[in-house]
Structures are given as structure tokens and as C-alpha cells.
mmCIF file of C-alpha atoms and ligand atoms in Angstrom:
data_model
loop_
_atom_site.group_PDB
_atom_site.id
_atom_site.type_symbol
_atom_site.label_atom_id
_atom_site.label_comp_id
_atom_site.label_asym_id
_atom_site.label_seq_id
_atom_site.Cartn_x
_atom_site.Cartn_y
_atom_site.Cartn_z
ATOM 1 C CA MET A 15 54.519 -26.233 40.212
ATOM 2 C CA TYR A 16 55.594 -25.328 43.721
ATOM 3 C CA GLU A 17 54.577 -22.397 45.810
ATOM 4 C CA GLN A 18 57.058 -19.574 45.164
ATOM 5 C CA ILE A 19 59.633 -19.025 47.911
ATOM 6 C CA LYS A 20 59.093 -15.627 49.582
ATOM 7 C CA VAL A 21 62.321 -13.855 50.452
ATOM 8 C CA TYR A 22 62.617 -11.557 53.472
ATOM 9 C CA GLU A 23 66.205 -10.295 53.337
ATOM 10 C CA ALA A 24 68.168 -9.459 56.488
ATOM 11 C CA GLY A 25 68.614 -5.710 57.037
ATOM 12 C CA ASP A 26 72.043 -6.050 58.645
ATOM 13 C CA ARG A 27 74.635 -8.459 57.304
ATOM 14 C CA LYS A 28 76.887 -10.173 59.831
ATOM 15 C CA PRO A 29 80.692 -9.988 59.653
ATOM 16 C CA LYS A 30 82.165 -13.106 58.048
ATOM 17 C CA PRO A 31 84.894 -15.126 59.738
ATOM 18 C CA LEU A 32 88.316 -15.507 58.119
ATOM 19 C CA ASP A 33 88.755 -18.851 56.362
ATOM 20 C CA GLU A 34 91.644 -19.765 58.671
ATOM 21 C CA ASP A 35 89.456 -19.297 61.775
ATOM 22 C CA LEU A 36 86.744 -21.703 60.607
ATOM 23 C CA ARG A 37 85.987 -24.739 62.732
ATOM 24 C CA PHE A 38 82.880 -26.905 62.363
ATOM 25 C CA GLY A 39 79.365 -25.614 62.853
ATOM 26 C CA ASP A 40 79.708 -22.580 65.110
ATOM 27 C CA VAL A 41 78.965 -19.770 62.635
ATOM 28 C CA PHE A 42 75.741 -19.310 60.657
ATOM 29 C CA THR A 43 75.029 -17.185 57.609
ATOM 30 C CA ASP A 44 72.575 -14.293 57.247
ATOM 31 C CA HIS A 45 69.561 -16.321 56.093
ATOM 32 C CA MET A 46 67.744 -19.608 56.543
ATOM 33 C CA PHE A 47 64.956 -21.373 54.664
ATOM 34 C CA MET A 48 61.723 -22.400 56.399
ATOM 35 C CA MET A 49 58.590 -24.242 55.312
ATOM 36 C CA ASP A 50 55.677 -25.644 57.319
ATOM 37 C CA TYR A 51 53.620 -28.804 56.978
ATOM 38 C CA ALA A 52 50.110 -29.540 58.198
ATOM 39 C CA GLU A 53 48.156 -32.754 57.684
ATOM 40 C CA GLY A 54 45.537 -32.181 54.997
ATOM 41 C CA VAL A 55 47.357 -29.081 53.694
ATOM 42 C CA GLY A 56 50.830 -30.429 52.920
ATOM 43 C CA TRP A 57 54.016 -28.355 52.803
ATOM 44 C CA HIS A 58 53.296 -24.637 52.516
ATOM 45 C CA ASP A 59 54.663 -21.134 53.048
ATOM 46 C CA PRO A 60 58.223 -21.682 51.813
ATOM 47 C CA ARG A 61 60.282 -18.656 52.821
ATOM 48 C CA ILE A 62 63.813 -17.412 53.228
ATOM 49 C CA VAL A 63 64.151 -15.286 56.356
ATOM 50 C CA PRO A 64 66.987 -13.783 58.402
ATOM 51 C CA TYR A 65 68.797 -16.478 60.429
ATOM 52 C CA GLY A 66 67.502 -16.411 63.997
ATOM 53 C CA PRO A 67 65.675 -18.224 66.791
ATOM 54 C CA VAL A 68 62.446 -20.112 66.151
ATOM 55 C CA SER A 69 59.570 -20.061 68.596
ATOM 56 C CA LEU A 70 57.905 -23.336 69.678
ATOM 57 C CA PRO A 71 55.490 -24.255 72.455
ATOM 58 C CA PRO A 72 57.036 -26.479 75.151
ATOM 59 C CA ALA A 73 54.451 -29.140 74.304
ATOM 60 C CA ALA A 74 55.752 -29.379 70.699
ATOM 61 C CA ALA A 75 56.160 -33.081 69.893
ATOM 62 C CA CYS A 76 59.836 -32.780 68.813
ATOM 63 C CA PHE A 77 60.890 -32.048 72.407
ATOM 64 C CA HIS A 78 59.277 -35.175 73.810
ATOM 65 C CA TYR A 79 59.272 -38.081 71.407
ATOM 66 C CA GLY A 80 62.197 -37.318 69.125
ATOM 67 C CA GLN A 81 60.446 -36.821 65.794
ATOM 68 C CA THR A 82 63.343 -34.933 64.226
ATOM 69 C CA ILE A 83 65.406 -35.776 61.160
ATOM 70 C CA PHE A 84 68.228 -33.941 59.466
ATOM 71 C CA GLU A 85 70.651 -33.988 56.567
ATOM 72 C CA GLY A 86 74.120 -32.685 55.841
ATOM 73 C CA LEU A 87 75.677 -31.648 52.542
ATOM 74 C CA LYS A 88 78.115 -29.024 51.332
ATOM 75 C CA ALA A 89 78.443 -26.221 48.773
ATOM 76 C CA TYR A 90 81.820 -25.370 47.273
ATOM 77 C CA ARG A 91 83.117 -22.459 45.193
ATOM 78 C CA GLY A 92 84.713 -23.834 42.024
ATOM 79 C CA PRO A 93 87.929 -22.341 40.612
ATOM 80 C CA ASP A 94 85.865 -20.591 37.942
ATOM 81 C CA GLY A 95 83.519 -18.966 40.499
ATOM 82 C CA ARG A 96 80.721 -21.517 39.985
ATOM 83 C CA VAL A 97 78.896 -22.690 43.112
ATOM 84 C CA LEU A 98 78.696 -26.486 43.326
ATOM 85 C CA LEU A 99 76.588 -28.879 45.413
ATOM 86 C CA PHE A 100 77.620 -32.503 45.892
ATOM 87 C CA ARG A 101 74.883 -35.123 45.266
ATOM 88 C CA PRO A 102 72.010 -33.039 46.753
ATOM 89 C CA TYR A 103 69.309 -35.362 45.361
ATOM 90 C CA ASP A 104 70.829 -38.217 47.369
ATOM 91 C CA ASN A 105 70.344 -36.136 50.501
ATOM 92 C CA ALA A 106 66.740 -35.477 49.471
ATOM 93 C CA ARG A 107 66.144 -39.204 49.031
ATOM 94 C CA ARG A 108 67.769 -40.062 52.346
ATOM 95 C CA LEU A 109 65.756 -37.350 54.133
ATOM 96 C CA ASN A 110 62.633 -38.974 52.768
ATOM 97 C CA ALA A 111 63.762 -42.443 53.872
ATOM 98 C CA SER A 112 64.397 -41.093 57.388
ATOM 99 C CA ALA A 113 60.992 -39.361 57.293
ATOM 100 C CA GLU A 114 59.231 -42.593 56.416
ATOM 101 C CA ARG A 115 60.918 -44.483 59.285
ATOM 102 C CA LEU A 116 59.865 -41.812 61.796
ATOM 103 C CA CYS A 117 56.285 -41.364 60.481
ATOM 104 C CA MET A 118 57.085 -37.893 59.198
ATOM 105 C CA PRO A 119 56.092 -36.333 55.860
ATOM 106 C CA GLY A 120 58.547 -36.500 52.952
ATOM 107 C CA VAL A 121 59.466 -33.484 50.857
ATOM 108 C CA ASP A 122 59.437 -33.100 47.104
ATOM 109 C CA GLU A 123 63.030 -33.693 45.958
ATOM 110 C CA GLU A 124 63.006 -30.879 43.382
ATOM 111 C CA MET A 125 61.485 -28.455 45.871
ATOM 112 C CA PHE A 126 64.082 -29.426 48.492
ATOM 113 C CA VAL A 127 67.072 -29.027 46.176
ATOM 114 C CA GLY A 128 65.562 -25.833 44.695
ATOM 115 C CA ALA A 129 65.230 -24.345 48.196
ATOM 116 C CA ILE A 130 68.876 -25.186 48.974
ATOM 117 C CA GLU A 131 69.991 -23.623 45.693
ATOM 118 C CA GLN A 132 68.072 -20.399 46.257
ATOM 119 C CA LEU A 133 69.354 -20.067 49.841
ATOM 120 C CA VAL A 134 72.957 -20.797 48.875
ATOM 121 C CA ALA A 135 72.733 -18.347 45.956
ATOM 122 C CA LEU A 136 71.523 -15.611 48.329
ATOM 123 C CA ASP A 137 74.290 -16.276 50.904
ATOM 124 C CA GLN A 138 76.981 -17.217 48.367
ATOM 125 C CA ASP A 139 79.422 -14.632 49.763
ATOM 126 C CA TRP A 140 79.689 -16.894 52.819
ATOM 127 C CA ILE A 141 81.233 -19.771 50.852
ATOM 128 C CA PRO A 142 84.833 -19.970 52.050
ATOM 129 C CA ASP A 143 87.703 -20.513 49.597
ATOM 130 C CA ALA A 144 90.565 -22.079 51.493
ATOM 131 C CA GLU A 145 91.470 -25.753 51.048
ATOM 132 C CA GLY A 146 89.519 -27.860 53.562
ATOM 133 C CA THR A 147 86.710 -25.306 53.967
ATOM 134 C CA SER A 148 83.178 -25.296 52.518
ATOM 135 C CA LEU A 149 79.646 -24.101 53.206
ATOM 136 C CA TYR A 150 77.889 -26.811 55.223
ATOM 137 C CA ILE A 151 74.149 -27.121 54.596
ATOM 138 C CA ARG A 152 72.011 -28.522 57.409
ATOM 139 C CA PRO A 153 68.334 -29.239 56.657
ATOM 140 C CA VAL A 154 66.326 -30.297 59.719
ATOM 141 C CA VAL A 155 62.655 -31.291 60.038
ATOM 142 C CA TYR A 156 60.972 -31.263 63.448
ATOM 143 C CA ALA A 157 57.505 -32.066 64.777
ATOM 144 C CA THR A 158 55.626 -29.028 66.036
ATOM 145 C CA GLU A 159 52.194 -30.234 67.167
ATOM 146 C CA GLU A 160 51.283 -29.338 70.782
ATOM 147 C CA HIS A 161 50.267 -32.761 71.911
ATOM 148 C CA LEU A 162 51.462 -35.110 74.651
ATOM 149 C CA ALA A 163 49.829 -38.403 73.678
ATOM 150 C CA LEU A 164 52.200 -40.667 71.746
ATOM 151 C CA LYS A 165 51.301 -40.424 68.067
ATOM 152 C CA PRO A 166 52.889 -38.945 64.938
ATOM 153 C CA SER A 167 52.653 -35.151 64.952
ATOM 154 C CA SER A 168 50.239 -33.610 62.468
ATOM 155 C CA THR A 169 52.439 -30.541 61.886
ATOM 156 C CA TYR A 170 56.154 -30.072 61.094
ATOM 157 C CA THR A 171 58.659 -27.422 60.072
ATOM 158 C CA LEU A 172 61.620 -27.799 57.703
ATOM 159 C CA VAL A 173 64.506 -25.396 58.319
ATOM 160 C CA ILE A 174 67.666 -25.215 56.216
ATOM 161 C CA LEU A 175 70.710 -23.565 57.804
ATOM 162 C CA LEU A 176 74.068 -22.679 56.263
ATOM 163 C CA SER A 177 77.358 -22.701 58.127
ATOM 164 C CA PRO A 178 80.824 -21.943 56.717
ATOM 165 C CA VAL A 179 83.055 -24.716 58.056
ATOM 166 C CA GLY A 180 86.641 -25.886 58.334
ATOM 167 C CA PRO A 181 87.811 -29.380 59.319
ATOM 168 C CA TYR A 182 85.491 -31.436 61.533
ATOM 169 C CA TYR A 183 88.208 -32.787 63.817
ATOM 170 C CA ARG A 184 90.331 -30.614 66.039
ATOM 171 C CA ARG A 185 93.447 -32.275 64.598
ATOM 172 C CA GLY A 186 92.460 -30.918 61.170
ATOM 173 C CA ILE A 187 93.199 -33.509 58.507
ATOM 174 C CA ALA A 188 95.814 -35.293 60.647
ATOM 175 C CA PRO A 189 94.966 -38.950 61.431
ATOM 176 C CA THR A 190 92.302 -39.453 64.096
ATOM 177 C CA LYS A 191 92.410 -41.579 67.232
ATOM 178 C CA ILE A 192 89.344 -43.775 67.542
ATOM 179 C CA TYR A 193 88.081 -45.619 70.624
ATOM 180 C CA VAL A 194 86.304 -48.947 70.048
ATOM 181 C CA GLU A 195 83.245 -48.922 72.338
ATOM 182 C CA THR A 196 82.565 -52.356 73.796
ATOM 183 C CA GLU A 197 79.728 -51.654 76.276
ATOM 184 C CA GLN A 198 77.210 -49.246 74.786
ATOM 185 C CA VAL A 199 75.730 -49.637 71.292
ATOM 186 C CA ARG A 200 74.572 -47.065 68.739
ATOM 187 C CA SER A 201 71.889 -49.120 67.071
ATOM 188 C CA SER A 202 70.421 -52.566 66.766
ATOM 189 C CA PRO A 203 68.565 -54.602 64.124
ATOM 190 C CA GLY A 204 65.040 -53.304 63.610
ATOM 191 C CA GLY A 205 65.910 -49.917 65.111
ATOM 192 C CA VAL A 206 66.514 -46.529 63.514
ATOM 193 C CA GLY A 207 70.274 -46.741 62.927
ATOM 194 C CA ALA A 208 69.888 -46.096 59.193
ATOM 195 C CA ALA A 209 67.817 -42.949 59.723
ATOM 196 C CA LYS A 210 69.441 -39.572 60.249
ATOM 197 C CA THR A 211 67.572 -38.743 63.423
ATOM 198 C CA GLY A 212 68.668 -36.916 66.560
ATOM 199 C CA GLY A 213 68.168 -39.867 68.901
ATOM 200 C CA ASN A 214 70.931 -41.840 67.166
ATOM 201 C CA TYR A 215 73.354 -39.069 68.079
ATOM 202 C CA ALA A 216 72.064 -38.407 71.615
ATOM 203 C CA ARG A 217 72.574 -42.035 72.609
ATOM 204 C CA CYS A 218 76.202 -41.828 71.461
ATOM 205 C CA LEU A 219 77.140 -38.794 73.506
ATOM 206 C CA GLN A 220 78.067 -40.497 76.764
ATOM 207 C CA ALA A 221 80.538 -42.897 75.153
ATOM 208 C CA GLU A 222 81.838 -40.135 72.844
ATOM 209 C CA PHE A 223 82.382 -37.887 75.870
ATOM 210 C CA ARG A 224 84.215 -40.638 77.760
ATOM 211 C CA ALA A 225 86.426 -41.333 74.752
ATOM 212 C CA ALA A 226 87.140 -37.609 74.236
ATOM 213 C CA SER A 227 88.123 -37.179 77.863
ATOM 214 C CA GLN A 228 90.792 -39.851 77.296
ATOM 215 C CA GLY A 229 92.135 -38.045 74.217
ATOM 216 C CA TYR A 230 90.280 -39.951 71.445
ATOM 217 C CA ASP A 231 88.454 -38.161 68.627
ATOM 218 C CA GLN A 232 85.461 -40.460 68.243
ATOM 219 C CA VAL A 233 84.021 -43.861 68.977
ATOM 220 C CA LEU A 234 83.873 -46.871 66.665
ATOM 221 C CA TRP A 235 80.583 -48.656 67.293
ATOM 222 C CA LEU A 236 80.134 -52.408 67.245
ATOM 223 C CA ASP A 237 76.927 -54.236 66.341
ATOM 224 C CA GLY A 238 74.081 -54.092 68.852
ATOM 225 C CA ARG A 239 73.445 -57.824 69.010
ATOM 226 C CA GLU A 240 76.844 -59.417 69.662
ATOM 227 C CA ARG A 241 79.178 -56.411 70.013
ATOM 228 C CA LYS A 242 81.474 -58.278 67.652
ATOM 229 C CA TYR A 243 81.158 -56.656 64.238
ATOM 230 C CA VAL A 244 82.282 -53.195 63.180
ATOM 231 C CA GLU A 245 79.440 -50.760 62.377
ATOM 232 C CA GLU A 246 80.512 -47.124 61.970
ATOM 233 C CA VAL A 247 82.099 -44.161 63.712
ATOM 234 C CA GLY A 248 79.995 -41.397 65.350
ATOM 235 C CA ALA A 249 79.947 -39.112 62.308
ATOM 236 C CA MET A 250 81.281 -41.299 59.533
ATOM 237 C CA ASN A 251 81.271 -44.693 57.817
ATOM 238 C CA VAL A 252 84.424 -46.711 58.131
ATOM 239 C CA PHE A 253 86.773 -48.555 55.753
ATOM 240 C CA PHE A 254 89.815 -50.776 56.377
ATOM 241 C CA ARG A 255 92.520 -51.772 53.943
ATOM 242 C CA LEU A 256 93.445 -55.337 54.783
ATOM 243 C CA GLY A 257 96.327 -56.272 52.542
ATOM 244 C CA GLU A 258 95.213 -55.260 49.045
ATOM 245 C CA THR A 259 91.473 -55.497 49.797
ATOM 246 C CA VAL A 260 89.410 -52.587 51.073
ATOM 247 C CA VAL A 261 86.498 -53.640 53.287
ATOM 248 C CA THR A 262 83.532 -51.770 54.739
ATOM 249 C CA PRO A 263 80.464 -52.941 56.687
ATOM 250 C CA PRO A 264 77.341 -53.591 54.576
ATOM 251 C CA LEU A 265 74.136 -51.543 54.716
ATOM 252 C CA CYS A 266 71.904 -53.760 56.849
ATOM 253 C CA GLY A 267 69.697 -51.109 58.424
ATOM 254 C CA THR A 268 71.878 -50.406 61.459
ATOM 255 C CA ILE A 269 74.308 -47.853 59.976
ATOM 256 C CA LEU A 270 73.753 -44.647 58.049
ATOM 257 C CA PRO A 271 73.844 -45.209 54.281
ATOM 258 C CA GLY A 272 76.485 -42.547 53.759
ATOM 259 C CA ILE A 273 76.660 -40.638 50.497
ATOM 260 C CA THR A 274 80.426 -40.322 50.899
ATOM 261 C CA ARG A 275 80.597 -44.089 51.518
ATOM 262 C CA ASP A 276 78.774 -44.690 48.245
ATOM 263 C CA SER A 277 81.071 -42.219 46.443
ATOM 264 C CA VAL A 278 84.171 -43.961 47.831
ATOM 265 C CA LEU A 279 82.854 -47.350 46.670
ATOM 266 C CA HIS A 280 82.379 -45.909 43.176
ATOM 267 C CA LEU A 281 85.859 -44.360 43.113
ATOM 268 C CA LEU A 282 87.565 -47.538 44.345
ATOM 269 C CA GLY A 283 85.586 -49.632 41.838
ATOM 270 C CA ASP A 284 86.615 -47.233 39.076
ATOM 271 C CA TRP A 285 90.279 -47.637 40.021
ATOM 272 C CA GLY A 286 90.033 -51.425 40.006
ATOM 273 C CA VAL A 287 90.680 -51.731 43.750
ATOM 274 C CA GLU A 288 89.268 -54.909 45.269
ATOM 275 C CA VAL A 289 86.444 -53.873 47.595
ATOM 276 C CA GLU A 290 84.177 -55.930 49.842
ATOM 277 C CA GLU A 291 81.008 -54.785 51.589
ATOM 278 C CA ARG A 292 80.652 -57.386 54.301
ATOM 279 C CA LYS A 293 80.467 -58.030 58.022
ATOM 280 C CA ILE A 294 83.847 -57.328 59.594
ATOM 281 C CA GLY A 295 84.572 -58.834 62.983
ATOM 282 C CA LEU A 296 86.638 -56.582 65.207
ATOM 283 C CA SER A 297 88.804 -59.646 65.889
ATOM 284 C CA GLU A 298 89.596 -59.753 62.158
ATOM 285 C CA VAL A 299 90.800 -56.133 62.310
ATOM 286 C CA VAL A 300 92.889 -56.834 65.422
ATOM 287 C CA ASP A 301 94.392 -59.997 63.881
ATOM 288 C CA ALA A 302 95.179 -58.111 60.675
ATOM 289 C CA HIS A 303 96.858 -55.400 62.750
ATOM 290 C CA ASP A 304 98.927 -57.947 64.652
ATOM 291 C CA ALA A 305 99.916 -59.659 61.392
ATOM 292 C CA GLY A 306 100.953 -56.338 59.825
ATOM 293 C CA LEU A 307 98.092 -56.533 57.304
ATOM 294 C CA LEU A 308 95.985 -53.612 58.560
ATOM 295 C CA LEU A 309 97.533 -51.170 56.131
ATOM 296 C CA GLU A 310 95.015 -48.315 56.390
ATOM 297 C CA ALA A 311 91.797 -47.320 58.105
ATOM 298 C CA PHE A 312 89.693 -44.270 57.359
ATOM 299 C CA GLY A 313 86.304 -42.761 58.053
ATOM 300 C CA VAL A 314 84.198 -41.035 55.418
ATOM 301 C CA GLY A 315 81.385 -38.522 55.695
ATOM 302 C CA THR A 316 80.220 -35.096 54.608
ATOM 303 C CA ALA A 317 81.594 -33.303 57.666
ATOM 304 C CA ALA A 318 84.579 -35.628 58.088
ATOM 305 C CA VAL A 319 85.365 -35.866 54.320
ATOM 306 C CA ILE A 320 88.018 -38.681 54.177
ATOM 307 C CA SER A 321 89.573 -38.899 57.638
ATOM 308 C CA PRO A 322 92.544 -41.174 58.159
ATOM 309 C CA ILE A 323 92.457 -43.253 61.336
ATOM 310 C CA GLY A 324 95.930 -43.381 62.836
ATOM 311 C CA LEU A 325 95.075 -45.327 65.958
ATOM 312 C CA LEU A 326 92.367 -47.660 67.237
ATOM 313 C CA HIS A 327 91.942 -48.223 70.945
ATOM 314 C CA TRP A 328 90.372 -51.541 71.938
ATOM 315 C CA ASN A 329 90.174 -53.259 75.320
ATOM 316 C CA GLY A 330 92.955 -51.229 76.886
ATOM 317 C CA LYS A 331 95.233 -51.594 73.857
ATOM 318 C CA ASP A 332 96.299 -48.836 71.421
ATOM 319 C CA MET A 333 96.812 -50.163 67.904
ATOM 320 C CA GLU A 334 98.733 -47.808 65.653
ATOM 321 C CA ILE A 335 97.868 -47.984 61.959
ATOM 322 C CA ASN A 336 100.395 -47.163 59.227
ATOM 323 C CA GLU A 337 102.646 -45.644 61.918
ATOM 324 C CA GLY A 338 99.948 -43.030 62.569
ATOM 325 C CA ARG A 339 100.329 -41.592 59.077
ATOM 326 C CA THR A 340 97.783 -41.058 56.288
ATOM 327 C CA GLY A 341 97.805 -44.078 53.960
ATOM 328 C CA GLU A 342 98.174 -44.125 50.189
ATOM 329 C CA VAL A 343 94.568 -45.108 49.332
ATOM 330 C CA THR A 344 93.198 -42.670 51.934
ATOM 331 C CA ALA A 345 95.194 -39.787 50.460
ATOM 332 C CA ARG A 346 94.218 -40.714 46.888
ATOM 333 C CA LEU A 347 90.555 -40.844 47.858
ATOM 334 C CA TYR A 348 90.764 -37.481 49.645
ATOM 335 C CA ASP A 349 92.311 -35.836 46.588
ATOM 336 C CA ALA A 350 89.911 -37.443 44.109
ATOM 337 C CA LEU A 351 86.768 -36.726 46.104
ATOM 338 C CA THR A 352 87.612 -33.153 47.078
ATOM 339 C CA GLY A 353 88.794 -32.515 43.512
ATOM 340 C CA ILE A 354 85.347 -33.441 42.164
ATOM 341 C CA GLN A 355 83.544 -31.585 44.957
ATOM 342 C CA ARG A 356 85.530 -28.381 44.431
ATOM 343 C CA GLY A 357 85.251 -28.555 40.639
ATOM 344 C CA SER A 358 88.980 -28.980 39.963
ATOM 345 C CA ALA A 359 88.656 -32.608 38.766
ATOM 346 C CA GLU A 360 86.309 -33.990 36.142
ATOM 347 C CA ASP A 361 82.958 -35.220 37.476
ATOM 348 C CA HIS A 362 82.670 -38.545 35.588
ATOM 349 C CA PHE A 363 79.884 -39.715 37.862
ATOM 350 C CA GLY A 364 77.494 -36.783 37.431
ATOM 351 C CA TRP A 365 77.590 -35.975 41.156
ATOM 352 C CA ILE A 366 77.795 -32.208 40.925
ATOM 353 C CA ALA A 367 74.781 -29.898 40.735
ATOM 354 C CA GLU A 368 75.647 -26.344 39.813
ATOM 355 C CA VAL A 369 73.744 -23.620 41.652
ATOM 356 C CA ARG A 370 72.190 -21.078 39.318
ATOM 357 C CA LEU A 371 73.360 -17.692 40.598
ATOM 358 C CA ARG A 372 70.579 -15.211 39.890
HETATM 359 N N1 PLP B 402 77.451 -42.113 59.711
HETATM 360 C C1 PLP B 402 76.927 -41.187 60.522
HETATM 361 C C2 PLP B 402 76.406 -41.617 61.842
HETATM 362 C C3 PLP B 402 76.853 -39.840 60.126
HETATM 363 O O1 PLP B 402 76.316 -38.921 60.916
HETATM 364 C C4 PLP B 402 77.357 -39.489 58.858
HETATM 365 C C5 PLP B 402 77.267 -38.107 58.402
HETATM 366 O O2 PLP B 402 76.371 -37.705 57.757
HETATM 367 C C6 PLP B 402 77.883 -40.494 58.036
HETATM 368 C C7 PLP B 402 77.921 -41.795 58.493
HETATM 369 C C8 PLP B 402 78.344 -40.193 56.646
HETATM 370 O O3 PLP B 402 77.266 -39.911 55.782
HETATM 371 P P1 PLP B 402 77.427 -38.935 54.566
HETATM 372 O O4 PLP B 402 78.595 -39.395 53.807
HETATM 373 O O5 PLP B 402 76.165 -39.037 53.803
HETATM 374 O O6 PLP B 402 77.639 -37.568 55.145
HETATM 375 C C1 COI B 403 77.509 -34.880 58.420
HETATM 376 O O1 COI B 403 78.642 -35.297 58.169
HETATM 377 O O2 COI B 403 76.868 -34.210 57.592
HETATM 378 C C2 COI B 403 76.847 -35.155 59.684
HETATM 379 O O3 COI B 403 75.668 -34.943 59.763
HETATM 380 C C3 COI B 403 77.614 -35.635 60.860
HETATM 381 C C4 COI B 403 77.394 -34.725 62.031
HETATM 382 C C5 COI B 403 77.724 -35.410 63.310
HETATM 383 C C6 COI B 403 78.169 -33.451 61.873
#
């Protein structure tokens, strides 16, 4: 049995944005979930409180040594009014894998998913309806001990936020323009590239900013050892269709093991598409492009969903893919995945968890 979640409801409810005004991650709902951890005590005091600032001492360990981890998943309103979560237990498992890598405490999977369900049920009126919108769920765990010596913190807080969102990219669902970064690297073997931790994102910002200032949407990272092999894009895993084969980099500890990536592999396998998880040299992608065999490229992720890549920039050269249009496999994957997520297509894989609405 878990400690019961105490609920402190907000007195005033905030106005909700119109679905058509939604962008990504700039509006938050009325409530958030919080729970604290202390060594020797464990997780305690689970509570739902009005969304608002948290207070931390400047010596809190999260500000100094980067002990923070997070997750991202979405809730959808089904056509029949049901509220649906997509693979929430996979997020719980990945949060715990990230926690282990950063010497942080794991959370009980049932408790974690139960907390998300209760929070989403309370703020369910914030779930947008329009195509391409959803309620983004952002759990984050941060170290809170006031301590400056380098050691794992003995105290932590888990917060779960909700944010109604539209498309992640400013171009909406139109194909993205991706810049292949050849100097900086996101991660390297033995590092924390597979963990969902803030430092992985902070180290990407400079290259992302440079790429954005030249009109690109995101950066494609190459491997940290040789800068030769494709890894992933800033907020998504990446796939290429080379002729009739779809390829994606393997999970070797340097990229995030994406839940959307795994879902796409299952869908493609189910359709009988030839798929390979293997090292992909950037030169192979360039050669395939030059030979007319790079038929499609797309990124996949919770925020990004299935995002077609219409152009890759590498070493001063813009390579257009599929004439800058969304490819056939990309479009089929988008429809199949969002159909399952939004409850309009059958969930053969058992990916959907329905939120009990009290
Ligand atoms: N890669 C990175 C670096 C990400 O931040 C994300 C987003 O979570 C992904 C890949 C895709 O992972 P998922 O499909 O689990 O959202
Ligand atoms: C997600 O897709 O859930 C992520 O965490 C990516 C983030 C950069 C928005």
C-alpha cells in the first residue's frame, strides 16, 4: 500500500488557451503533483497542490552537480471521452534507469503511474481536443540536499507538471530542416547519453542555437568517438528509409532509448517492413542521398511525435529528402501511432492505459 495522495485544490482556476493557440510547453495547468524523498525514510508526503513556484536553498545539490532527471509522456482525450495515457509504465521504467545512472532513488512504478492518473483526472478539462494537440506530462526529480561536497544528495523531490501542447516544431507537422553537427558531441561511450538528465540537453544548446540561427530546426548528433555515425536528434530518435529498408541507430548507451522509437519498430515489424537497428555512417546516408536511395528520414519522440525530415545540412551542403515532402512510411507511421494514442485505432500492442475518472 502507498501513502494516500493528499489533494489541496486550487481556489482560482486559470483561463485555458484555445486549442489553435497551443505551442509546446508554455502553459501549465492548475495543479501539480509533489513527493519528497529522504534517505532512511524513502518517498513520502505525496500531494497534489496548486501549480506554482517551489522554494529551494541555493546550496541545493541540483543547482551544482546536475542530479536531475525527467520524463515526458502524453494524455489524450479519446473520441468516446475516455482519457488515455500512452505506455506510462515504460516512462516509469526509464525514469528508474536514469535514476540508477545518476545515483538517485527510483520510484515505485505503480505509485508513479497512479500519481499521474490522479493528477490528469483532476485537471482533465485541460486536455485539448484538436488534431495534433495533447496534454504533455513532465515528471522531474531533483536533488535538494544543502551540501557542496560532491556526493549523491540524500534528499530529492519529484514534481509532475501538466502542459497542454500543440506541435513541437514551429513549422507544425511540415518537414523539419536538420543540421548535422560535426564539431560538438551530445554524448560518448560510458557517459550518460541514455539517461534523461538535464545535462544532456544543456550541452546541446550551443549547437542547437547556432543551427536555429541559420534557419534549421534541430541538430543531428554524431557519435562522440569518431564523429562518423548517426546518433539522434536533440529531442528525438532518428530513422532513415534507404531503398526499401528502414534503419535506425542501435541502443548502445549513448542515445535515449525512446518509447516512440520502440513503438515505431513494433509497427514496422507488424507491417512486414524490413528494419535494421545498426550503426549508420553519415557517409552512408550522404551516398544514399546522392544515389537517390534516401527515400525518407524522420525523427520520433513524445514531443515530436513522427516528424518528417525534409532537409539535412552537412558540411556546407543542403540535402533535400523526398523533395522536402512527408514520405509514405512517415505518414503511415504518424497516422497509425496517433490513431492508437488518441483511441481511434485498435491498440493491438496493449500500449494504452485508461485513466480512471473519479
Ligand atoms: N531522444 C531525446 C534526446 C529525447 O529527448 C527524446 C524525447 O523524449 C527522444 C529521443 C524520444 O524519446 P521518447 O519517444 O521516449 O519520447
Ligand atoms: C519529450 O519528447 O518528451 C522530450 O522530453 C523532449 C524534450 C526536449 C521536449
